[in-house]
Amino acid sequence: MKAVKHTTEAVKPKQVLHRSLRLRLVLWYGSLIAVALGFFGLLFLFLTTDAITKSVNSALQTEARVAMVDVLDDVQGAPPYWPDQLTMRVVDTYRNPGVVVEVLDTHNQVRYPTSSGSRIPLSTDTMRSVLAGQAPVIYESEVDGQHVRVQALAIRAPTHGVSSNANGTPMGNGPVIGMLLVAKSLADVDATMLLLRTLLLLSGVITLVGTLIASWLIATRVLRPLSELVATARAIAASTVRGTRLGNLSWRVPQPRGRDELAQVMETFNEMLASLESATEAQRRFVADASHELRAPLTTIQGNLAFLQRHVKELPQEERQIMLADAHKETIRLAELVEELLVLACADANNDTPLELQEMEPDKECRPSAPPVELDRVVLQLIRQLRKRLSGEGSQVQLEVGRIEPSRVQGDDESIRRILLILLDNAIKYTPIHNDGGISRVTVSLEQNDGQAVLRVRDTGIGIDPEDLPHIFERFFRADRARSRQGTGLGLSIAQTLVEQLRGNITAESIPGKGSTFSVLLPLDA
Ligand code: ADP
């Protein structure tokens, strides 16, 4: 991870990106929590109501049992059954607060009134069903403005004694002679239920609001890096560098702490910016270097031709020849430069094409085909040609062949020849003739090592300074600052690009004043 150069502190994150995302997240959390709270709240309420209802019903049953004992004590086993007045001892004794008792005969006549004298409401259906000897009926109603639960049960005459029903309430064995109504106030129950509902609602609302706030804060915190990323991307898109619309790629997104997915997104984004920045910078440098290199020969040609045009008549023949030869030499250099730039452009285009596509379209102009190449044959052939050229030029450099192992590699003849030619040209160019008896020698060898063909070009030339060595494969780099030898500074970068295209590797070792060795490693054809 490269060091962060600039951060977007100056660029305020626009709140556009995550507004909807954050809102959606919060709404999702909120809805989930609301559903969960609602479900558990209702369940709790249902269970509590059920438990309270059961306990009220059981209290009602107890009251009814006690009152029935009093009624059966007073009524007779034979007509007219009813005494003039009923005495409800237990009710009168304890005056159970919130409990009222009423006794009716089969004609709906009140035999024992409630303590306040008000009637306990009773529907005809309930009365009929109870008088028909059905099970006790429980219902809710209002007595003296109070919400009550009522139990209505039949009174049977104790004609043949008294027995108990399933609830333990004493019952006569004779005919149904009336009805006992016991009403219990639900004021306490209602108050408890109201308190419970209020508490549940309040705690539900508080929990929901708390969850919404917490999820809003969490979403804001989690999404902040994303909004910073968007802000940075927008700032880059909106910025201009030296008047171009290229964008300032030196900006970086602040790296969040931790190693979570978002931190990885930020890191990857920053890495992408860094590689875009270096690629753009390399491209810019390349264009600047290329135009600079192209301008130099053009200036010479232009100058020479302009001078010749003006002074063609007065210039001696010999001088005219020299100026034309200079111009011609520069056009050759220009052509060489354009040719090399074209090779690099083609190689770059190839490198940008995915491997599968390269293999699918092998015949494209810029694209090398990839049949196996007999490397040893290419090397020996090239050496023969170069030897001829060297002896033709009268060069004293000895071009020697070292150990050559037959090797087949995947690649194209043309690229391999070009790589070898660049290395041999350089070796010859940078190996001066020693007048002190030293040997000026260039040796080529080809061996196999670990599934790779290792092609070595060794010279006894001027060597390369250690500080220049790491840069020699850069485009337009020339360690020979005095420009004492012809060259464009593109040869080695072309060689490296071509070697990499063949999935190989190129390295250089050198001792200044003693010589250099360039090694090309290419995978052997299986
Ligand atoms: P050029 O056209 O200048 O030779 P290259 O890209 O082929 O460009 O080489 C880059 C630089 O590396 C050269 O300018 C030279 O300084 C250095 N160099 C390359 N090969 C050798 C060598 N065999 N011996 C010494 N220096 C070399």
mmCIF file of C-alpha atoms in Angstrom, residues 206-507:
data_model
loop_
_atom_site.group_PDB
_atom_site.id
_atom_site.type_symbol
_atom_site.label_atom_id
_atom_site.label_comp_id
_atom_site.label_asym_id
_atom_site.label_seq_id
_atom_site.Cartn_x
_atom_site.Cartn_y
_atom_site.Cartn_z
ATOM 1 C CA ILE A 206 -38.433 3.952 23.399
ATOM 2 C CA THR A 207 -36.713 0.784 22.116
ATOM 3 C CA LEU A 208 -37.831 1.512 18.549
ATOM 4 C CA VAL A 209 -36.660 5.141 18.632
ATOM 5 C CA GLY A 210 -33.395 4.055 20.305
ATOM 6 C CA THR A 211 -32.852 1.409 17.651
ATOM 7 C CA LEU A 212 -33.604 3.884 14.858
ATOM 8 C CA ILE A 213 -31.144 6.426 16.272
ATOM 9 C CA ALA A 214 -28.489 3.757 16.873
ATOM 10 C CA SER A 215 -28.929 2.271 13.397
ATOM 11 C CA TRP A 216 -28.812 5.781 11.872
ATOM 12 C CA LEU A 217 -25.533 6.450 13.682
ATOM 13 C CA ILE A 218 -24.103 3.049 12.756
ATOM 14 C CA ALA A 219 -25.167 3.421 9.117
ATOM 15 C CA THR A 220 -23.631 6.907 9.004
ATOM 16 C CA ARG A 221 -20.385 5.605 10.467
ATOM 17 C CA VAL A 222 -20.274 2.564 8.207
ATOM 18 C CA LEU A 223 -21.122 4.500 5.058
ATOM 19 C CA ARG A 224 -18.787 7.433 5.701
ATOM 20 C CA PRO A 225 -15.850 5.802 3.859
ATOM 21 C CA LEU A 226 -18.114 5.196 0.860
ATOM 22 C CA SER A 227 -19.170 8.813 0.700
ATOM 23 C CA GLU A 228 -15.513 9.813 0.977
ATOM 24 C CA LEU A 229 -14.747 7.484 -1.919
ATOM 25 C CA VAL A 230 -17.482 9.067 -4.020
ATOM 26 C CA ALA A 231 -16.281 12.543 -3.064
ATOM 27 C CA THR A 232 -12.722 11.652 -4.065
ATOM 28 C CA ALA A 233 -13.826 10.115 -7.363
ATOM 29 C CA ARG A 234 -15.933 13.218 -8.104
ATOM 30 C CA ALA A 235 -13.108 15.541 -7.122
ATOM 31 C CA ILE A 236 -10.720 13.662 -9.406
ATOM 32 C CA ALA A 237 -13.213 13.753 -12.258
ATOM 33 C CA ALA A 238 -13.784 17.475 -11.774
ATOM 34 C CA SER A 239 -10.114 18.423 -11.355
ATOM 35 C CA THR A 240 -7.783 19.306 -14.173
ATOM 36 C CA VAL A 241 -4.034 18.795 -14.371
ATOM 37 C CA ARG A 242 -2.017 21.277 -16.385
ATOM 38 C CA GLY A 243 -5.178 22.300 -18.192
ATOM 39 C CA THR A 244 -6.069 18.747 -19.258
ATOM 40 C CA ARG A 245 -9.235 16.914 -18.226
ATOM 41 C CA LEU A 246 -7.089 14.009 -16.964
ATOM 42 C CA GLY A 247 -7.920 14.608 -13.315
ATOM 43 C CA ASN A 248 -5.638 14.827 -10.317
ATOM 44 C CA LEU A 249 -4.825 11.189 -9.613
ATOM 45 C CA SER A 250 -2.612 12.027 -6.634
ATOM 46 C CA TRP A 251 -5.645 12.260 -4.333
ATOM 47 C CA ARG A 252 -6.309 9.323 -2.030
ATOM 48 C CA VAL A 253 -9.272 8.299 0.093
ATOM 49 C CA PRO A 254 -8.523 8.340 3.853
ATOM 50 C CA GLN A 255 -7.971 4.729 4.864
ATOM 51 C CA PRO A 256 -10.471 3.601 7.540
ATOM 52 C CA ARG A 257 -9.168 1.642 10.492
ATOM 53 C CA GLY A 258 -9.546 -2.142 10.588
ATOM 54 C CA ARG A 259 -9.547 -4.775 7.844
ATOM 55 C CA ASP A 260 -13.231 -5.070 7.044
ATOM 56 C CA GLU A 261 -14.712 -5.183 3.521
ATOM 57 C CA LEU A 262 -15.062 -1.401 3.314
ATOM 58 C CA ALA A 263 -11.442 -0.898 4.371
ATOM 59 C CA GLN A 264 -10.456 -3.312 1.607
ATOM 60 C CA VAL A 265 -12.561 -1.387 -0.924
ATOM 61 C CA MET A 266 -10.810 1.841 0.097
ATOM 62 C CA GLU A 267 -7.399 0.188 -0.081
ATOM 63 C CA THR A 268 -8.134 -1.275 -3.518
ATOM 64 C CA PHE A 269 -9.452 2.085 -4.720
ATOM 65 C CA ASN A 270 -6.284 3.811 -3.509
ATOM 66 C CA GLU A 271 -4.137 1.140 -5.148
ATOM 67 C CA MET A 272 -6.064 1.596 -8.380
ATOM 68 C CA LEU A 273 -5.498 5.357 -8.180
ATOM 69 C CA ALA A 274 -1.782 4.785 -7.527
ATOM 70 C CA SER A 275 -1.376 2.508 -10.530
ATOM 71 C CA LEU A 276 -3.451 4.847 -12.707
ATOM 72 C CA GLU A 277 -1.277 7.720 -11.555
ATOM 73 C CA SER A 278 1.966 5.931 -12.354
ATOM 74 C CA ALA A 279 0.623 4.696 -15.708
ATOM 75 C CA THR A 280 -0.503 8.199 -16.654
ATOM 76 C CA GLU A 281 2.796 9.650 -15.497
ATOM 77 C CA ALA A 282 4.732 7.051 -17.525
ATOM 78 C CA GLN A 283 2.594 7.789 -20.570
ATOM 79 C CA ARG A 284 3.120 11.540 -20.167
ATOM 80 C CA ARG A 285 6.863 11.062 -19.771
ATOM 81 C CA PHE A 286 6.936 8.787 -22.800
ATOM 82 C CA VAL A 287 5.130 11.313 -25.004
ATOM 83 C CA ALA A 288 7.415 14.108 -23.784
ATOM 84 C CA ASP A 289 10.573 12.009 -24.351
ATOM 85 C CA ALA A 290 9.371 10.787 -27.744
ATOM 86 C CA SER A 291 8.636 14.290 -29.008
ATOM 87 C CA HIS A 292 11.967 15.517 -27.652
ATOM 88 C CA GLU A 293 13.857 12.700 -29.389
ATOM 89 C CA LEU A 294 11.952 13.225 -32.629
ATOM 90 C CA ARG A 295 12.562 16.954 -32.583
ATOM 91 C CA ALA A 296 16.386 16.674 -32.465
ATOM 92 C CA PRO A 297 16.905 14.969 -35.890
ATOM 93 C CA LEU A 298 14.087 17.008 -37.395
ATOM 94 C CA THR A 299 15.799 20.242 -36.350
ATOM 95 C CA THR A 300 19.072 19.131 -37.960
ATOM 96 C CA ILE A 301 17.325 18.110 -41.195
ATOM 97 C CA GLN A 302 15.287 21.313 -41.266
ATOM 98 C CA GLY A 303 18.351 23.498 -40.583
ATOM 99 C CA ASN A 304 20.534 21.770 -43.151
ATOM 100 C CA LEU A 305 17.890 21.880 -45.875
ATOM 101 C CA ALA A 306 17.041 25.548 -45.186
ATOM 102 C CA PHE A 307 20.729 26.481 -45.308
ATOM 103 C CA LEU A 308 21.226 24.524 -48.541
ATOM 104 C CA GLN A 309 18.174 26.174 -50.093
ATOM 105 C CA ARG A 310 19.492 29.653 -49.337
ATOM 106 C CA HIS A 311 23.140 29.079 -50.183
ATOM 107 C CA VAL A 312 23.044 26.269 -52.712
ATOM 108 C CA LYS A 313 24.804 28.353 -55.373
ATOM 109 C CA GLU A 314 27.688 29.723 -53.328
ATOM 110 C CA LEU A 315 28.413 26.534 -51.285
ATOM 111 C CA PRO A 316 31.284 24.357 -52.480
ATOM 112 C CA GLN A 317 30.277 20.912 -53.751
ATOM 113 C CA GLU A 318 32.066 19.144 -50.902
ATOM 114 C CA GLU A 319 30.227 21.108 -48.203
ATOM 115 C CA ARG A 320 26.890 20.491 -49.868
ATOM 116 C CA GLN A 321 27.668 16.784 -49.810
ATOM 117 C CA ILE A 322 28.477 16.868 -46.088
ATOM 118 C CA MET A 323 25.244 18.737 -45.255
ATOM 119 C CA LEU A 324 23.144 16.353 -47.325
ATOM 120 C CA ALA A 325 24.870 13.354 -45.749
ATOM 121 C CA ASP A 326 24.131 14.780 -42.276
ATOM 122 C CA ALA A 327 20.481 15.279 -43.178
ATOM 123 C CA HIS A 328 20.345 11.783 -44.611
ATOM 124 C CA LYS A 329 21.867 10.331 -41.430
ATOM 125 C CA GLU A 330 19.279 12.135 -39.363
ATOM 126 C CA THR A 331 16.425 10.795 -41.524
ATOM 127 C CA ILE A 332 17.776 7.295 -40.924
ATOM 128 C CA ARG A 333 17.809 8.015 -37.194
ATOM 129 C CA LEU A 334 14.288 9.399 -37.446
ATOM 130 C CA ALA A 335 13.088 6.321 -39.309
ATOM 131 C CA GLU A 336 14.792 4.097 -36.719
ATOM 132 C CA LEU A 337 13.116 6.017 -33.912
ATOM 133 C CA VAL A 338 9.679 5.853 -35.526
ATOM 134 C CA GLU A 339 10.173 2.144 -36.169
ATOM 135 C CA GLU A 340 11.109 1.536 -32.534
ATOM 136 C CA LEU A 341 8.185 3.591 -31.269
ATOM 137 C CA LEU A 342 5.903 1.544 -33.485
ATOM 138 C CA VAL A 343 7.329 -1.692 -32.085
ATOM 139 C CA LEU A 344 6.720 -0.414 -28.547
ATOM 140 C CA ALA A 345 3.208 0.742 -29.392
ATOM 141 C CA CYS A 346 2.435 -2.675 -30.883
ATOM 142 C CA ALA A 347 3.931 -4.422 -27.860
ATOM 143 C CA ASP A 348 1.903 -2.217 -25.512
ATOM 144 C CA ALA A 349 -1.252 -2.951 -27.483
ATOM 145 C CA ASN A 350 -0.472 -6.661 -27.198
ATOM 146 C CA ASN A 351 0.188 -6.410 -23.485
ATOM 147 C CA ASP A 352 -3.158 -4.690 -22.991
ATOM 148 C CA THR A 353 -4.966 -7.507 -24.797
ATOM 149 C CA PRO A 354 -5.933 -10.425 -22.570
ATOM 150 C CA LEU A 355 -3.874 -13.560 -23.265
ATOM 151 C CA GLU A 356 -6.912 -15.566 -24.470
ATOM 152 C CA LEU A 357 -7.612 -12.948 -27.139
ATOM 153 C CA GLN A 358 -3.962 -12.845 -28.196
ATOM 154 C CA GLU A 359 -4.092 -16.566 -28.786
ATOM 155 C CA MET A 360 -7.389 -16.332 -30.671
ATOM 156 C CA GLU A 361 -6.077 -13.724 -33.152
ATOM 157 C CA PRO A 362 -2.473 -14.674 -33.883
ATOM 158 C CA ASP A 363 -2.271 -13.120 -37.365
ATOM 159 C CA LYS A 364 -3.014 -9.520 -36.470
ATOM 160 C CA GLU A 365 -0.345 -7.067 -37.727
ATOM 161 C CA CYS A 366 0.994 -6.235 -34.283
ATOM 162 C CA ARG A 367 0.535 -9.676 -32.836
ATOM 163 C CA PRO A 368 3.211 -12.344 -32.884
ATOM 164 C CA SER A 369 2.201 -15.881 -33.806
ATOM 165 C CA ALA A 370 3.378 -18.496 -31.342
ATOM 166 C CA PRO A 371 4.727 -21.710 -32.933
ATOM 167 C CA PRO A 372 7.780 -23.298 -31.236
ATOM 168 C CA VAL A 373 11.065 -21.660 -32.271
ATOM 169 C CA GLU A 374 14.420 -23.454 -32.412
ATOM 170 C CA LEU A 375 16.324 -20.904 -30.429
ATOM 171 C CA ASP A 376 19.792 -22.388 -31.077
ATOM 172 C CA ARG A 377 19.200 -22.169 -34.843
ATOM 173 C CA VAL A 378 18.099 -18.510 -34.638
ATOM 174 C CA VAL A 379 21.096 -17.628 -32.428
ATOM 175 C CA LEU A 380 23.666 -19.271 -34.726
ATOM 176 C CA GLN A 381 22.106 -17.785 -37.856
ATOM 177 C CA LEU A 382 22.152 -14.284 -36.379
ATOM 178 C CA ILE A 383 25.741 -14.643 -35.223
ATOM 179 C CA ARG A 384 26.771 -15.679 -38.750
ATOM 180 C CA GLN A 385 25.074 -12.607 -40.206
ATOM 181 C CA LEU A 386 26.597 -10.279 -37.622
ATOM 182 C CA ARG A 387 30.076 -11.728 -38.118
ATOM 183 C CA LYS A 388 29.733 -10.958 -41.817
ATOM 184 C CA ARG A 389 28.631 -7.404 -41.030
ATOM 185 C CA LEU A 390 31.468 -6.900 -38.528
ATOM 186 C CA SER A 391 34.137 -8.115 -40.927
ATOM 187 C CA GLY A 392 32.575 -5.922 -43.655
ATOM 188 C CA GLU A 393 32.863 -2.898 -41.319
ATOM 189 C CA GLY A 394 36.393 -3.950 -40.371
ATOM 190 C CA SER A 395 35.431 -4.160 -36.674
ATOM 191 C CA GLN A 396 37.971 -5.651 -34.301
ATOM 192 C CA VAL A 397 35.321 -6.974 -31.893
ATOM 193 C CA GLN A 398 35.382 -10.768 -31.667
ATOM 194 C CA LEU A 399 31.945 -12.317 -31.770
ATOM 195 C CA GLU A 400 32.258 -15.727 -30.101
ATOM 196 C CA VAL A 401 29.893 -18.632 -29.613
ATOM 197 C CA GLY A 402 29.901 -20.248 -26.164
ATOM 198 C CA ARG A 403 28.034 -23.358 -25.116
ATOM 199 C CA ILE A 404 24.900 -23.741 -27.241
ATOM 200 C CA GLU A 405 22.318 -26.316 -26.145
ATOM 201 C CA PRO A 406 19.521 -27.146 -28.608
ATOM 202 C CA SER A 407 16.425 -25.472 -27.200
ATOM 203 C CA ARG A 408 12.870 -24.947 -28.421
ATOM 204 C CA VAL A 409 10.823 -22.112 -26.981
ATOM 205 C CA GLN A 410 7.307 -20.817 -27.550
ATOM 206 C CA GLY A 411 7.351 -17.536 -29.413
ATOM 207 C CA ASP A 412 7.855 -15.962 -32.766
ATOM 208 C CA ASP A 413 11.036 -15.888 -34.799
ATOM 209 C CA GLU A 414 10.809 -12.179 -35.420
ATOM 210 C CA SER A 415 10.589 -11.138 -31.750
ATOM 211 C CA ILE A 416 13.431 -13.458 -30.726
ATOM 212 C CA ARG A 417 15.667 -12.150 -33.525
ATOM 213 C CA ARG A 418 14.854 -8.573 -32.523
ATOM 214 C CA ILE A 419 15.691 -9.199 -28.839
ATOM 215 C CA LEU A 420 18.976 -10.875 -29.720
ATOM 216 C CA LEU A 421 19.896 -8.186 -32.221
ATOM 217 C CA ILE A 422 19.302 -5.413 -29.661
ATOM 218 C CA LEU A 423 21.531 -7.177 -27.101
ATOM 219 C CA LEU A 424 24.274 -7.984 -29.623
ATOM 220 C CA ASP A 425 24.180 -4.472 -31.145
ATOM 221 C CA ASN A 426 24.542 -2.953 -27.689
ATOM 222 C CA ALA A 427 27.307 -5.362 -26.698
ATOM 223 C CA ILE A 428 29.272 -4.487 -29.851
ATOM 224 C CA LYS A 429 28.465 -0.779 -29.564
ATOM 225 C CA TYR A 430 29.553 -0.504 -25.918
ATOM 226 C CA THR A 431 32.684 -2.690 -26.326
ATOM 227 C CA PRO A 432 35.487 -0.423 -27.484
ATOM 228 C CA ILE A 433 38.588 -1.717 -29.230
ATOM 229 C CA HIS A 434 41.369 -1.993 -26.667
ATOM 230 C CA ASN A 435 44.597 -0.571 -28.006
ATOM 231 C CA ASP A 436 46.520 -1.860 -24.973
ATOM 232 C CA GLY A 437 46.304 -5.494 -26.013
ATOM 233 C CA GLY A 438 43.054 -6.163 -24.105
ATOM 234 C CA ILE A 439 40.492 -8.338 -25.844
ATOM 235 C CA SER A 440 37.257 -6.836 -27.179
ATOM 236 C CA ARG A 441 34.987 -9.822 -27.071
ATOM 237 C CA VAL A 442 31.271 -10.552 -27.198
ATOM 238 C CA THR A 443 30.203 -14.108 -26.294
ATOM 239 C CA VAL A 444 26.795 -15.657 -26.829
ATOM 240 C CA SER A 445 25.706 -18.826 -25.027
ATOM 241 C CA LEU A 446 22.477 -20.805 -24.780
ATOM 242 C CA GLU A 447 21.861 -23.259 -21.955
ATOM 243 C CA GLN A 448 18.921 -24.871 -20.250
ATOM 244 C CA ASN A 449 18.094 -24.470 -16.595
ATOM 245 C CA ASP A 450 15.018 -25.464 -14.637
ATOM 246 C CA GLY A 451 12.657 -25.703 -17.644
ATOM 247 C CA GLN A 452 13.953 -22.478 -19.139
ATOM 248 C CA ALA A 453 16.256 -21.560 -21.984
ATOM 249 C CA VAL A 454 18.926 -19.151 -20.724
ATOM 250 C CA LEU A 455 20.391 -16.978 -23.470
ATOM 251 C CA ARG A 456 23.418 -14.934 -22.381
ATOM 252 C CA VAL A 457 25.179 -12.086 -24.187
ATOM 253 C CA ARG A 458 28.436 -11.281 -22.392
ATOM 254 C CA ASP A 459 30.784 -8.465 -23.379
ATOM 255 C CA THR A 460 34.087 -7.066 -22.182
ATOM 256 C CA GLY A 461 32.944 -3.495 -22.786
ATOM 257 C CA ILE A 462 32.615 -0.293 -20.782
ATOM 258 C CA GLY A 463 30.069 -1.742 -18.312
ATOM 259 C CA ILE A 464 27.271 0.145 -16.605
ATOM 260 C CA ASP A 465 27.469 2.201 -13.412
ATOM 261 C CA PRO A 466 25.559 0.594 -10.486
ATOM 262 C CA GLU A 467 23.304 3.670 -10.164
ATOM 263 C CA ASP A 468 22.381 3.443 -13.874
ATOM 264 C CA LEU A 469 21.804 -0.309 -13.904
ATOM 265 C CA PRO A 470 18.233 -0.216 -12.436
ATOM 266 C CA HIS A 471 17.155 2.279 -15.130
ATOM 267 C CA ILE A 472 18.545 0.800 -18.330
ATOM 268 C CA PHE A 473 15.223 -0.877 -19.245
ATOM 269 C CA GLU A 474 13.335 2.416 -18.963
ATOM 270 C CA ARG A 475 12.194 4.046 -22.176
ATOM 271 C CA PHE A 476 14.624 6.678 -23.488
ATOM 272 C CA PHE A 477 17.115 6.081 -20.693
ATOM 273 C CA ARG A 478 20.719 6.330 -21.813
ATOM 274 C CA ALA A 479 23.558 5.793 -19.384
ATOM 275 C CA ASP A 480 25.882 7.193 -22.037
ATOM 276 C CA ARG A 481 25.063 10.802 -21.121
ATOM 277 C CA ALA A 482 27.595 12.253 -23.485
ATOM 278 C CA ARG A 483 25.621 10.611 -26.323
ATOM 279 C CA SER A 484 28.976 9.566 -27.714
ATOM 280 C CA ARG A 485 27.391 6.534 -29.380
ATOM 281 C CA GLN A 486 24.410 6.371 -31.702
ATOM 282 C CA GLY A 487 21.236 5.264 -29.992
ATOM 283 C CA THR A 488 17.684 6.096 -29.058
ATOM 284 C CA GLY A 489 17.440 4.724 -25.518
ATOM 285 C CA LEU A 490 14.570 2.475 -26.630
ATOM 286 C CA GLY A 491 16.400 -0.770 -27.490
ATOM 287 C CA LEU A 492 16.428 -2.407 -24.055
ATOM 288 C CA SER A 493 12.872 -1.369 -23.220
ATOM 289 C CA ILE A 494 11.747 -2.956 -26.512
ATOM 290 C CA ALA A 495 13.745 -6.095 -25.663
ATOM 291 C CA GLN A 496 12.184 -6.254 -22.205
ATOM 292 C CA THR A 497 8.645 -5.772 -23.553
ATOM 293 C CA LEU A 498 9.135 -8.491 -26.161
ATOM 294 C CA VAL A 499 10.671 -10.906 -23.624
ATOM 295 C CA GLU A 500 7.745 -10.347 -21.264
ATOM 296 C CA GLN A 501 5.361 -10.959 -24.150
ATOM 297 C CA LEU A 502 7.017 -14.354 -24.568
ATOM 298 C CA ARG A 503 6.432 -14.916 -20.823
ATOM 299 C CA GLY A 504 10.139 -14.665 -20.155
ATOM 300 C CA ASN A 505 12.453 -12.501 -18.146
ATOM 301 C CA ILE A 506 15.493 -10.345 -18.889
ATOM 302 C CA THR A 507 18.203 -9.298 -16.433
#
